[in-house]
């Protein structure tokens, strides 16, 4: 099948490459000529494990082509995916749909046969209606079906998520689109990935409701972690204990410094705005957003408390800056609030991140970057694990202790166990775990 993907950012590129890998003929289009030129040379604009390989393989097989020219690719395609960005609109938090609507206007005159136009970008309820209206207004002859097909990709695991999804949600208003979409995803269908067909507005809401629920789940366990600290319980054991109930499920119950990234913060805010506009407020999500914002700021205070009351002139070394591992994405990362909070208190902040240091430079200033954990630990008063990269899971603690001014380890992702760290003479502070580890069987099972 011939497919055009408009927008070669995160979603478009991963989707285009994976669809080509299924055997479809895919043209990825982007208006950014330098991005397209780099992709033609095999240079990826983002860090995503496995993506370069899959792009190279399918480009070599001529199933995946990159271009800035939309016209020909769209006129020949049976399916056109819109995968451009929908950033938060400045000032009000609504999703900015100007890029999506601009693509709808661009593709309209080039629709020469029955074409399914699919919004893959995360778009508020009703966007599909507007995309269809724009296309029909610009080209009344167009034989088109506009479909909603939200993505559920996680950065860092996007290829796996695309190829082995829990479900594929497809919102249609025109029955003819069902056959085309089934054909697009046939290779996954054979793998028994459920195709969930719904009405278009329902599909649009499924995406937001999924992200909002996950953000709420994380925020729930983060608040439980605070309570654990107050009452002397262990949040990992609580998560394990509740997660075994299949109605709750064990995933997304890792307490931490608050959720970040390009999706949860933006999508929760956009959903809250939509709900307010329709006079049906989502108070749980409003509260989730507020708690998460406060939590990110509170993490700097947690580090300060661990160091002692006054952090002026103290050196704090941060392990990890990106909002999660296996990405170079700094958007809404808790690290940004942590750096700012520590600097406001007068601390000197150093940092190392395996992939995120370039991106960090435009989000935070006056940070001293080092080449590895040991370079930033030298003379430091605290080492803070902010992002749980694998590279930080087996640190050489005797070496770190010899380098540091004060052996304090603040573990904001609960990667380590207190007893293991304390053995090396470190003070250890983590999230939602008792001061002394209690050796019950659940503890070891959960860690
Ligand atoms: C999220 C969703 O997981 C995807 O399903 C969705 O497609 C995507 O948003 C999107 O809308 O495009 P992503 O933002 O890449 O994916 O990352 P997640 O793995 O969901 O993590 C988001 C944040 O939550 C990170 O800051 C992470 O550290 C935090 N998190 C996650 C926790 O603090 N605890 C957890 O248990 C899980």
Short mmCIF file of C-alpha atoms and ligand atoms in Angstrom, two decimals:
data_model
loop_
_atom_site.label_atom_id
_atom_site.label_comp_id
_atom_site.label_asym_id
_atom_site.label_seq_id
_atom_site.Cartn_x
_atom_site.Cartn_y
_atom_site.Cartn_z
CA UNK A 1 0.00 0.00 0.00
CA UNK A 2 1.20 3.54 -0.75
CA UNK A 3 1.33 5.73 2.32
CA UNK A 4 2.34 9.37 2.83
CA UNK A 5 3.29 10.60 6.30
CA UNK A 6 3.27 14.37 6.71
CA UNK A 7 5.58 15.50 9.52
CA UNK A 8 8.87 13.69 10.16
CA UNK A 9 9.14 14.41 13.87
CA UNK A 10 8.99 11.78 16.55
CA UNK A 11 5.62 10.26 15.74
CA UNK A 12 5.83 10.63 11.96
CA UNK A 13 9.30 9.21 11.65
CA UNK A 14 8.72 6.20 13.89
CA UNK A 15 5.35 5.47 12.27
CA UNK A 16 6.68 5.91 8.74
CA UNK A 17 9.71 3.71 9.35
CA UNK A 18 7.67 0.95 11.00
CA UNK A 19 4.98 1.04 8.28
CA UNK A 20 7.74 0.66 5.68
CA UNK A 21 9.12 -2.22 7.69
CA UNK A 22 5.71 -3.89 7.37
CA UNK A 23 6.23 -3.78 3.60
CA UNK A 24 4.26 -0.64 2.71
CA UNK A 25 5.70 2.01 0.36
CA UNK A 26 6.10 5.06 2.54
CA UNK A 27 6.99 8.66 1.74
CA UNK A 28 7.86 10.80 4.78
CA UNK A 29 7.37 14.51 4.18
CA UNK A 30 8.60 17.47 6.18
CA UNK A 31 8.84 21.18 5.37
CA UNK A 32 12.20 21.37 7.18
CA UNK A 33 14.66 20.88 4.31
CA UNK A 34 17.68 20.39 6.58
CA UNK A 35 15.87 17.62 8.50
CA UNK A 36 14.93 15.84 5.25
CA UNK A 37 18.43 16.23 3.88
CA UNK A 38 19.87 14.71 7.09
CA UNK A 39 17.38 11.82 6.97
CA UNK A 40 18.36 11.13 3.36
CA UNK A 41 21.93 10.75 4.64
CA UNK A 42 20.73 8.42 7.41
CA UNK A 43 21.16 10.98 10.22
CA UNK A 44 18.30 10.81 12.76
CA UNK A 45 16.89 14.08 14.17
CA UNK A 46 16.10 12.35 17.49
CA UNK A 47 17.64 9.68 19.67
CA UNK A 48 15.43 6.58 19.64
CA UNK A 49 16.93 3.11 20.08
CA UNK A 50 16.74 1.02 16.87
CA UNK A 51 15.29 3.80 14.68
CA UNK A 52 18.45 4.44 12.63
CA UNK A 53 18.69 0.75 11.78
CA UNK A 54 15.08 0.41 10.66
CA UNK A 55 15.29 3.63 8.61
CA UNK A 56 18.51 2.52 6.90
CA UNK A 57 17.14 -0.92 6.11
CA UNK A 58 13.91 0.34 4.54
CA UNK A 59 15.53 3.27 2.75
CA UNK A 60 17.96 0.80 1.15
CA UNK A 61 15.00 -1.36 0.10
CA UNK A 62 13.44 1.81 -1.43
CA UNK A 63 10.30 1.38 0.68
CA UNK A 64 11.05 4.53 2.68
CA UNK A 65 11.67 7.87 0.99
CA UNK A 66 12.15 11.36 2.51
CA UNK A 67 11.09 14.51 0.73
CA UNK A 68 9.94 18.10 1.23
CA UNK A 69 7.53 17.74 -1.73
CA UNK A 70 4.05 16.92 -0.57
CA UNK A 71 2.12 17.05 -3.84
CA UNK A 72 3.20 13.88 -5.64
CA UNK A 73 3.38 11.70 -2.53
CA UNK A 74 -0.15 12.68 -1.44
CA UNK A 75 -1.71 12.29 -4.89
CA UNK A 76 -0.40 8.73 -5.15
CA UNK A 77 -1.19 7.63 -1.59
CA UNK A 78 -4.15 5.58 -0.45
CA UNK A 79 -3.52 6.68 3.14
CA UNK A 80 -2.10 10.03 4.28
CA UNK A 81 -1.05 10.34 7.92
CA UNK A 82 -0.91 13.77 9.55
CA UNK A 83 1.82 13.57 12.19
CA UNK A 84 2.85 17.17 12.81
CA UNK A 85 3.31 18.70 16.25
CA UNK A 86 0.52 20.01 18.47
CA UNK A 87 2.39 22.07 21.07
CA UNK A 88 0.64 23.79 23.98
CA UNK A 89 -0.65 27.14 22.81
CA UNK A 90 1.09 29.98 24.59
CA UNK A 91 -0.96 31.40 27.42
CA UNK A 92 -3.95 29.06 27.66
CA UNK A 93 -2.68 25.46 27.48
CA UNK A 94 -4.94 24.50 24.57
CA UNK A 95 -3.30 22.32 21.92
CA UNK A 96 -2.07 24.49 19.04
CA UNK A 97 -3.64 22.95 15.94
CA UNK A 98 -2.35 25.42 13.38
CA UNK A 99 0.17 22.90 11.95
CA UNK A 100 -2.48 20.19 11.62
CA UNK A 101 -4.89 22.53 9.85
CA UNK A 102 -2.14 23.86 7.58
CA UNK A 103 -1.41 20.27 6.46
CA UNK A 104 -5.12 19.68 5.82
CA UNK A 105 -5.13 22.77 3.54
CA UNK A 106 -1.93 21.61 1.78
CA UNK A 107 -3.11 18.09 1.05
CA UNK A 108 -6.67 19.00 -0.03
CA UNK A 109 -5.91 20.03 -3.67
CA UNK A 110 -3.72 16.93 -4.15
CA UNK A 111 -6.35 14.29 -3.35
CA UNK A 112 -6.92 12.59 -6.71
CA UNK A 113 -8.65 9.34 -5.72
CA UNK A 114 -10.36 7.90 -2.66
CA UNK A 115 -7.92 8.70 0.13
CA UNK A 116 -8.01 8.09 3.84
CA UNK A 117 -6.54 11.03 5.78
CA UNK A 118 -5.50 10.01 9.27
CA UNK A 119 -4.67 12.24 12.23
CA UNK A 120 -1.91 10.53 14.19
CA UNK A 121 -0.93 13.65 16.12
CA UNK A 122 -2.60 13.96 19.53
CA UNK A 123 -5.54 16.23 18.78
CA UNK A 124 -8.50 17.38 20.87
CA UNK A 125 -12.00 16.05 20.35
CA UNK A 126 -13.53 17.54 17.22
CA UNK A 127 -10.26 18.10 15.33
CA UNK A 128 -11.12 15.38 12.81
CA UNK A 129 -14.40 17.22 12.06
CA UNK A 130 -12.47 20.42 11.39
CA UNK A 131 -9.83 18.67 9.25
CA UNK A 132 -12.65 17.21 7.15
CA UNK A 133 -14.36 20.60 6.87
CA UNK A 134 -11.11 22.28 5.74
CA UNK A 135 -10.44 19.62 3.10
CA UNK A 136 -13.99 19.70 1.73
CA UNK A 137 -14.01 23.49 1.62
CA UNK A 138 -10.65 23.61 -0.20
CA UNK A 139 -11.52 20.78 -2.59
CA UNK A 140 -15.26 20.00 -2.82
CA UNK A 141 -14.50 17.17 -5.29
CA UNK A 142 -12.20 15.34 -2.91
CA UNK A 143 -13.17 11.72 -2.22
CA UNK A 144 -11.87 11.54 1.30
CA UNK A 145 -12.46 9.83 4.65
CA UNK A 146 -10.92 11.50 7.70
CA UNK A 147 -9.88 9.07 10.43
CA UNK A 148 -8.50 9.39 13.95
CA UNK A 149 -5.73 6.92 14.80
CA UNK A 150 -3.88 8.11 17.91
CA UNK A 151 -0.40 6.87 18.70
CA UNK A 152 0.49 5.28 22.04
CA UNK A 153 4.28 5.25 21.60
CA UNK A 154 6.61 5.75 24.53
CA UNK A 155 9.86 7.53 23.79
CA UNK A 156 12.73 5.12 24.16
CA UNK A 157 10.49 2.13 23.39
CA UNK A 158 8.67 3.53 20.37
CA UNK A 159 9.56 0.84 17.83
CA UNK A 160 8.54 -1.94 20.19
CA UNK A 161 5.31 -0.08 21.02
CA UNK A 162 4.50 0.42 17.33
CA UNK A 163 5.16 -3.19 16.41
CA UNK A 164 3.64 -4.81 19.49
CA UNK A 165 0.87 -2.47 20.60
CA UNK A 166 -1.69 -3.31 23.30
CA UNK A 167 -4.34 -2.02 20.89
CA UNK A 168 -4.79 0.09 17.78
CA UNK A 169 -7.58 2.63 18.11
CA UNK A 170 -9.22 3.80 14.89
CA UNK A 171 -12.02 6.35 14.81
CA UNK A 172 -14.01 6.38 11.57
CA UNK A 173 -17.11 8.10 10.24
CA UNK A 174 -17.00 6.56 6.75
CA UNK A 175 -17.21 2.77 6.56
CA UNK A 176 -14.92 2.71 3.49
CA UNK A 177 -12.04 3.69 5.76
CA UNK A 178 -12.32 0.45 7.75
CA UNK A 179 -10.92 -1.70 4.91
CA UNK A 180 -8.04 0.72 4.22
CA UNK A 181 -7.04 0.93 7.90
CA UNK A 182 -7.29 -2.84 8.30
CA UNK A 183 -4.91 -3.16 5.35
CA UNK A 184 -2.49 -0.60 6.84
CA UNK A 185 -2.27 -2.59 10.06
CA UNK A 186 -2.68 -6.08 8.61
CA UNK A 187 0.78 -7.28 9.73
CA UNK A 188 -0.12 -6.36 13.33
CA UNK A 189 -3.57 -7.83 13.04
CA UNK A 190 -1.96 -11.15 12.18
CA UNK A 191 -0.03 -10.78 15.46
CA UNK A 192 -3.42 -10.49 17.18
CA UNK A 193 -3.09 -6.82 18.12
CA UNK A 194 -6.71 -5.75 18.68
CA UNK A 195 -8.01 -3.18 16.23
CA UNK A 196 -10.59 -1.10 18.10
CA UNK A 197 -12.92 0.72 15.71
CA UNK A 198 -14.92 3.56 17.25
CA UNK A 199 -16.52 6.82 16.22
CA UNK A 200 -13.95 9.52 15.43
CA UNK A 201 -14.62 11.74 18.44
CA UNK A 202 -14.45 8.74 20.75
CA UNK A 203 -11.07 7.74 19.37
CA UNK A 204 -9.77 11.28 19.91
CA UNK A 205 -10.88 11.17 23.53
CA UNK A 206 -9.41 7.68 24.13
CA UNK A 207 -5.94 9.08 23.55
CA UNK A 208 -6.33 11.93 26.05
CA UNK A 209 -8.11 9.78 28.60
CA UNK A 210 -5.28 7.18 28.41
CA UNK A 211 -2.54 9.72 29.04
CA UNK A 212 -4.54 11.49 31.74
CA UNK A 213 -5.21 8.21 33.53
CA UNK A 214 -1.54 7.23 33.44
CA UNK A 215 -0.49 10.69 34.68
CA UNK A 216 -3.03 10.34 37.48
CA UNK A 217 -1.78 6.86 38.36
CA UNK A 218 1.80 8.13 38.69
CA UNK A 219 0.63 11.09 40.74
CA UNK A 220 -1.36 8.79 43.00
CA UNK A 221 1.67 6.66 43.81
CA UNK A 222 3.80 9.79 44.27
CA UNK A 223 1.39 11.05 46.93
CA UNK A 224 1.31 7.61 48.53
CA UNK A 225 5.13 7.79 48.58
CA UNK A 226 4.94 11.02 50.60
CA UNK A 227 2.56 9.33 53.01
CA UNK A 228 4.92 6.34 53.24
CA UNK A 229 7.70 8.70 54.30
CA UNK A 230 5.44 10.21 56.96
CA UNK A 231 4.20 6.92 58.41
CA UNK A 232 7.28 4.75 57.84
CA UNK A 233 5.97 2.49 55.05
CA UNK A 234 7.69 1.41 51.85
CA UNK A 235 6.10 2.69 48.62
CA UNK A 236 7.64 -0.05 46.48
CA UNK A 237 5.97 -2.67 48.63
CA UNK A 238 2.69 -0.75 48.53
CA UNK A 239 2.92 -0.55 44.70
CA UNK A 240 3.68 -4.24 44.49
CA UNK A 241 0.92 -5.12 46.92
CA UNK A 242 -1.77 -3.10 45.14
CA UNK A 243 -0.47 -3.81 41.63
CA UNK A 244 -1.05 -7.55 41.97
CA UNK A 245 -4.75 -6.77 41.94
CA UNK A 246 -5.45 -7.11 38.21
CA UNK A 247 -8.03 -4.32 38.40
CA UNK A 248 -5.21 -1.97 39.41
CA UNK A 249 -2.19 -3.44 37.57
CA UNK A 250 1.44 -3.05 38.54
CA UNK A 251 2.63 -0.76 35.74
CA UNK A 252 3.11 3.00 36.08
CA UNK A 253 3.33 2.76 39.84
CA UNK A 254 6.97 3.80 40.19
CA UNK A 255 7.17 6.74 42.56
CA UNK A 256 9.59 9.41 41.43
CA UNK A 257 10.22 13.13 41.01
CA UNK A 258 7.03 13.71 38.96
CA UNK A 259 6.16 12.96 35.36
CA UNK A 260 7.61 15.01 32.50
CA UNK A 261 8.03 14.69 28.75
CA UNK A 262 6.32 16.01 25.69
CA UNK A 263 3.02 14.21 26.29
CA UNK A 264 1.64 13.91 29.83
CA UNK A 265 2.13 17.56 30.85
CA UNK A 266 0.78 18.90 27.54
CA UNK A 267 -2.06 16.42 27.14
CA UNK A 268 -3.37 16.66 30.70
CA UNK A 269 -3.48 20.44 30.37
CA UNK A 270 -5.21 20.30 26.99
CA UNK A 271 -7.80 17.82 28.31
CA UNK A 272 -8.49 20.02 31.33
CA UNK A 273 -9.08 22.97 28.99
CA UNK A 274 -11.36 20.99 26.68
CA UNK A 275 -13.39 19.76 29.66
CA UNK A 276 -13.75 23.29 31.03
CA UNK A 277 -14.80 24.58 27.61
CA UNK A 278 -17.55 21.96 27.42
CA UNK A 279 -18.69 22.74 30.98
CA UNK A 280 -17.75 19.27 32.22
CA UNK A 281 -14.63 19.83 34.34
CA UNK A 282 -12.21 17.00 35.10
CA UNK A 283 -11.31 17.82 38.68
CA UNK A 284 -9.12 14.75 39.19
CA UNK A 285 -6.94 15.75 36.26
CA UNK A 286 -6.86 19.41 37.30
CA UNK A 287 -5.53 18.28 40.68
CA UNK A 288 -3.07 15.86 39.06
CA UNK A 289 -1.58 18.71 37.03
CA UNK A 290 -1.22 20.94 40.11
CA UNK A 291 0.28 18.20 42.31
CA UNK A 292 2.81 17.21 39.65
CA UNK A 293 3.97 20.81 39.14
CA UNK A 294 4.42 21.25 42.88
CA UNK A 295 6.23 17.92 43.17
CA UNK A 296 8.90 18.80 40.63
CA UNK A 297 9.69 21.96 42.59
CA UNK A 298 9.58 20.08 45.91
CA UNK A 299 12.37 17.75 44.76
CA UNK A 300 14.98 20.52 45.03
CA UNK A 301 13.81 21.14 48.62
CA UNK A 302 14.14 17.42 49.34
CA UNK A 303 17.76 17.49 48.18
CA UNK A 304 18.40 20.65 50.21
CA UNK A 305 16.93 19.04 53.34
CA UNK A 306 19.18 16.02 52.86
CA UNK A 307 22.24 18.25 52.61
CA UNK A 308 21.25 20.40 55.60
CA UNK A 309 19.43 23.68 55.86
CA UNK A 310 21.80 25.93 53.92
CA UNK A 311 22.92 24.82 50.46
CA UNK A 312 24.69 28.07 49.56
CA UNK A 313 28.04 27.25 47.97
CA UNK A 314 27.40 23.48 48.15
CA UNK A 315 28.08 21.41 45.06
CA UNK A 316 25.29 19.11 43.90
CA UNK A 317 25.97 16.57 41.13
CA UNK A 318 22.98 15.33 39.11
CA UNK A 319 22.95 11.93 37.44
CA UNK A 320 20.55 12.19 34.51
CA UNK A 321 18.66 15.19 33.14
CA UNK A 322 16.22 13.86 30.54
CA UNK A 323 12.61 13.28 31.60
CA UNK A 324 13.23 9.52 31.44
CA UNK A 325 16.00 7.21 30.18
CA UNK A 326 16.72 6.26 26.55
CA UNK A 327 15.81 9.63 25.12
CA UNK A 328 17.56 12.96 24.64
CA UNK A 329 14.29 14.76 25.38
CA UNK A 330 14.41 17.43 28.10
CA UNK A 331 10.86 18.70 27.68
CA UNK A 332 9.17 19.30 31.06
CA UNK A 333 11.85 17.18 32.73
CA UNK A 334 11.77 17.31 36.54
CA UNK A 335 15.52 18.03 36.25
CA UNK A 336 14.72 21.57 35.06
CA UNK A 337 12.87 22.46 38.29
CA UNK A 338 15.49 20.67 40.37
CA UNK A 339 18.38 22.60 38.80
CA UNK A 340 16.54 25.91 39.18
CA UNK A 341 15.52 25.21 42.79
CA UNK A 342 19.07 24.26 43.79
CA UNK A 343 20.56 27.27 42.03
CA UNK A 344 17.99 29.57 43.67
CA UNK A 345 19.23 28.25 47.00
CA UNK A 346 22.79 29.15 46.03
CA UNK A 347 24.10 25.67 45.16
CA UNK A 348 26.56 24.94 42.36
CA UNK A 349 25.00 22.35 40.05
CA UNK A 350 26.92 19.83 38.02
CA UNK A 351 25.39 17.19 35.77
CA UNK A 352 26.00 14.24 33.53
CA UNK A 353 23.46 12.66 31.18
CA UNK A 354 24.28 10.00 28.56
CA UNK A 355 22.22 11.70 25.80
CA UNK A 356 20.56 14.84 27.13
CA UNK A 357 23.33 17.35 27.82
CA UNK A 358 23.06 19.17 24.48
CA UNK A 359 19.30 19.62 24.86
CA UNK A 360 19.73 20.60 28.53
CA UNK A 361 21.87 23.57 27.57
CA UNK A 362 18.82 25.39 26.20
CA UNK A 363 16.65 24.55 29.24
CA UNK A 364 18.94 25.38 32.16
CA UNK A 365 21.94 27.65 32.54
CA UNK A 366 25.11 27.75 34.65
CA UNK A 367 25.30 23.96 34.96
CA UNK A 368 28.78 22.45 34.89
CA UNK A 369 28.69 19.33 32.71
CA UNK A 370 31.00 16.36 33.17
CA UNK A 371 31.97 13.38 31.04
CA UNK A 372 30.72 10.71 33.46
CA UNK A 373 29.36 10.25 37.01
CA UNK A 374 32.84 10.29 38.54
CA UNK A 375 33.87 13.55 36.89
CA UNK A 376 30.91 15.39 38.43
CA UNK A 377 31.22 13.66 41.82
CA UNK A 378 34.64 15.11 42.54
CA UNK A 379 34.35 17.38 45.60
CA UNK A 380 30.52 17.20 45.52
CA UNK A 381 28.34 17.49 48.63
CA UNK A 382 25.58 15.35 47.19
CA UNK A 383 25.02 13.00 44.27
CA UNK A 384 21.41 12.96 43.06
CA UNK A 385 20.03 10.28 40.74
CA UNK A 386 17.38 12.11 38.71
CA UNK A 387 16.91 9.83 35.66
CA UNK A 388 17.24 6.05 35.88
CA UNK A 389 19.60 5.41 32.95
CA UNK A 390 21.05 1.88 32.96
CA UNK A 391 24.50 3.47 33.16
CA UNK A 392 23.67 4.55 36.74
CA UNK A 393 22.51 1.16 37.98
CA UNK A 394 25.93 -0.23 38.88
CA UNK A 395 27.91 2.75 40.15
CA UNK A 396 31.32 2.22 41.78
CA UNK A 397 30.47 3.53 45.27
CA UNK A 398 33.94 3.15 46.84
CA UNK A 399 35.32 5.27 43.98
CA UNK A 400 32.54 7.85 44.37
CA UNK A 401 33.07 8.06 48.13
CA UNK A 402 36.78 8.71 47.64
CA UNK A 403 35.95 11.55 45.23
CA UNK A 404 33.11 13.28 47.09
CA UNK A 405 33.31 15.93 49.78
CA UNK A 406 30.31 14.43 51.57
CA UNK A 407 29.05 10.91 50.75
CA UNK A 408 25.34 11.68 50.33
CA UNK A 409 23.29 9.85 47.69
CA UNK A 410 19.78 11.05 46.88
CA UNK A 411 17.97 8.46 44.78
CA UNK A 412 14.86 10.06 43.24
CA UNK A 413 14.05 6.88 41.25
CA UNK A 414 14.51 4.25 43.98
CA UNK A 415 17.09 2.40 41.90
CA UNK A 416 19.18 1.29 44.88
CA UNK A 417 18.64 -0.29 48.28
CA UNK A 418 19.61 1.56 51.39
CA UNK A 419 21.58 -1.32 52.89
CA UNK A 420 23.74 -1.69 49.75
CA UNK A 421 24.59 2.00 49.70
CA UNK A 422 25.03 2.39 53.46
CA UNK A 423 27.56 -0.44 53.40
CA UNK A 424 29.84 1.89 51.44
CA UNK A 425 29.53 4.64 54.04
CA UNK A 426 26.96 6.76 52.19
CA UNK A 427 23.94 8.54 53.63
CA UNK A 428 21.00 7.51 51.48
CA UNK A 429 17.73 9.34 50.79
CA UNK A 430 15.11 7.92 48.44
CA UNK A 431 11.41 8.28 47.63
CA UNK A 432 8.76 6.89 49.95
CA UNK A 433 10.89 4.33 51.71
CA UNK A 434 11.55 4.05 55.43
CA UNK A 435 14.77 5.33 56.95
CA UNK A 436 15.72 1.76 57.79
CA UNK A 437 14.86 -0.94 55.27
CA UNK A 438 12.63 -3.57 56.81
CA UNK A 439 13.69 -7.02 55.59
CA UNK A 440 10.27 -8.41 54.73
CA UNK A 441 9.78 -10.71 51.77
CA UNK A 442 7.79 -8.15 49.77
CA UNK A 443 10.77 -5.77 49.83
CA UNK A 444 12.99 -8.07 47.87
CA UNK A 445 10.17 -9.06 45.53
CA UNK A 446 9.45 -5.46 44.63
CA UNK A 447 13.04 -4.40 44.02
C1 LIG B 1 3.58 8.61 27.14
C2 LIG B 1 2.71 7.35 27.15
O1 LIG B 1 3.28 6.37 28.01
C3 LIG B 1 2.55 6.78 25.74
O2 LIG B 1 1.66 5.68 25.77
C4 LIG B 1 2.01 7.89 24.82
O3 LIG B 1 1.89 7.45 23.49
C5 LIG B 1 2.93 9.07 24.85
O4 LIG B 1 3.04 9.55 26.20
C6 LIG B 1 2.35 10.12 23.95
O5 LIG B 1 1.27 10.64 24.23
O6 LIG B 1 2.92 10.37 22.87
P1 LIG B 1 6.23 9.06 27.13
O7 LIG B 1 5.89 10.48 27.43
O8 LIG B 1 7.21 8.77 26.05
O9 LIG B 1 4.91 8.23 26.75
O10 LIG B 1 6.86 8.44 28.44
P2 LIG B 1 6.38 7.52 29.65
O11 LIG B 1 7.20 6.29 29.66
O12 LIG B 1 4.92 7.36 29.69
O13 LIG B 1 6.85 8.42 30.90
C7 LIG B 1 6.31 9.72 31.13
C8 LIG B 1 6.79 10.27 32.45
O14 LIG B 1 6.24 9.56 33.55
C9 LIG B 1 8.33 10.20 32.63
O15 LIG B 1 8.77 11.40 33.21
C10 LIG B 1 8.51 9.03 33.58
O16 LIG B 1 9.67 9.12 34.35
C11 LIG B 1 7.27 9.16 34.44
N1 LIG B 1 6.86 7.89 35.08
C12 LIG B 1 6.41 6.85 34.34
C13 LIG B 1 6.91 7.77 36.47
O17 LIG B 1 7.33 8.71 37.19
N2 LIG B 1 6.51 6.59 37.05
C14 LIG B 1 6.05 5.55 36.32
O18 LIG B 1 5.68 4.52 36.93
C15 LIG B 1 6.01 5.68 34.93
#
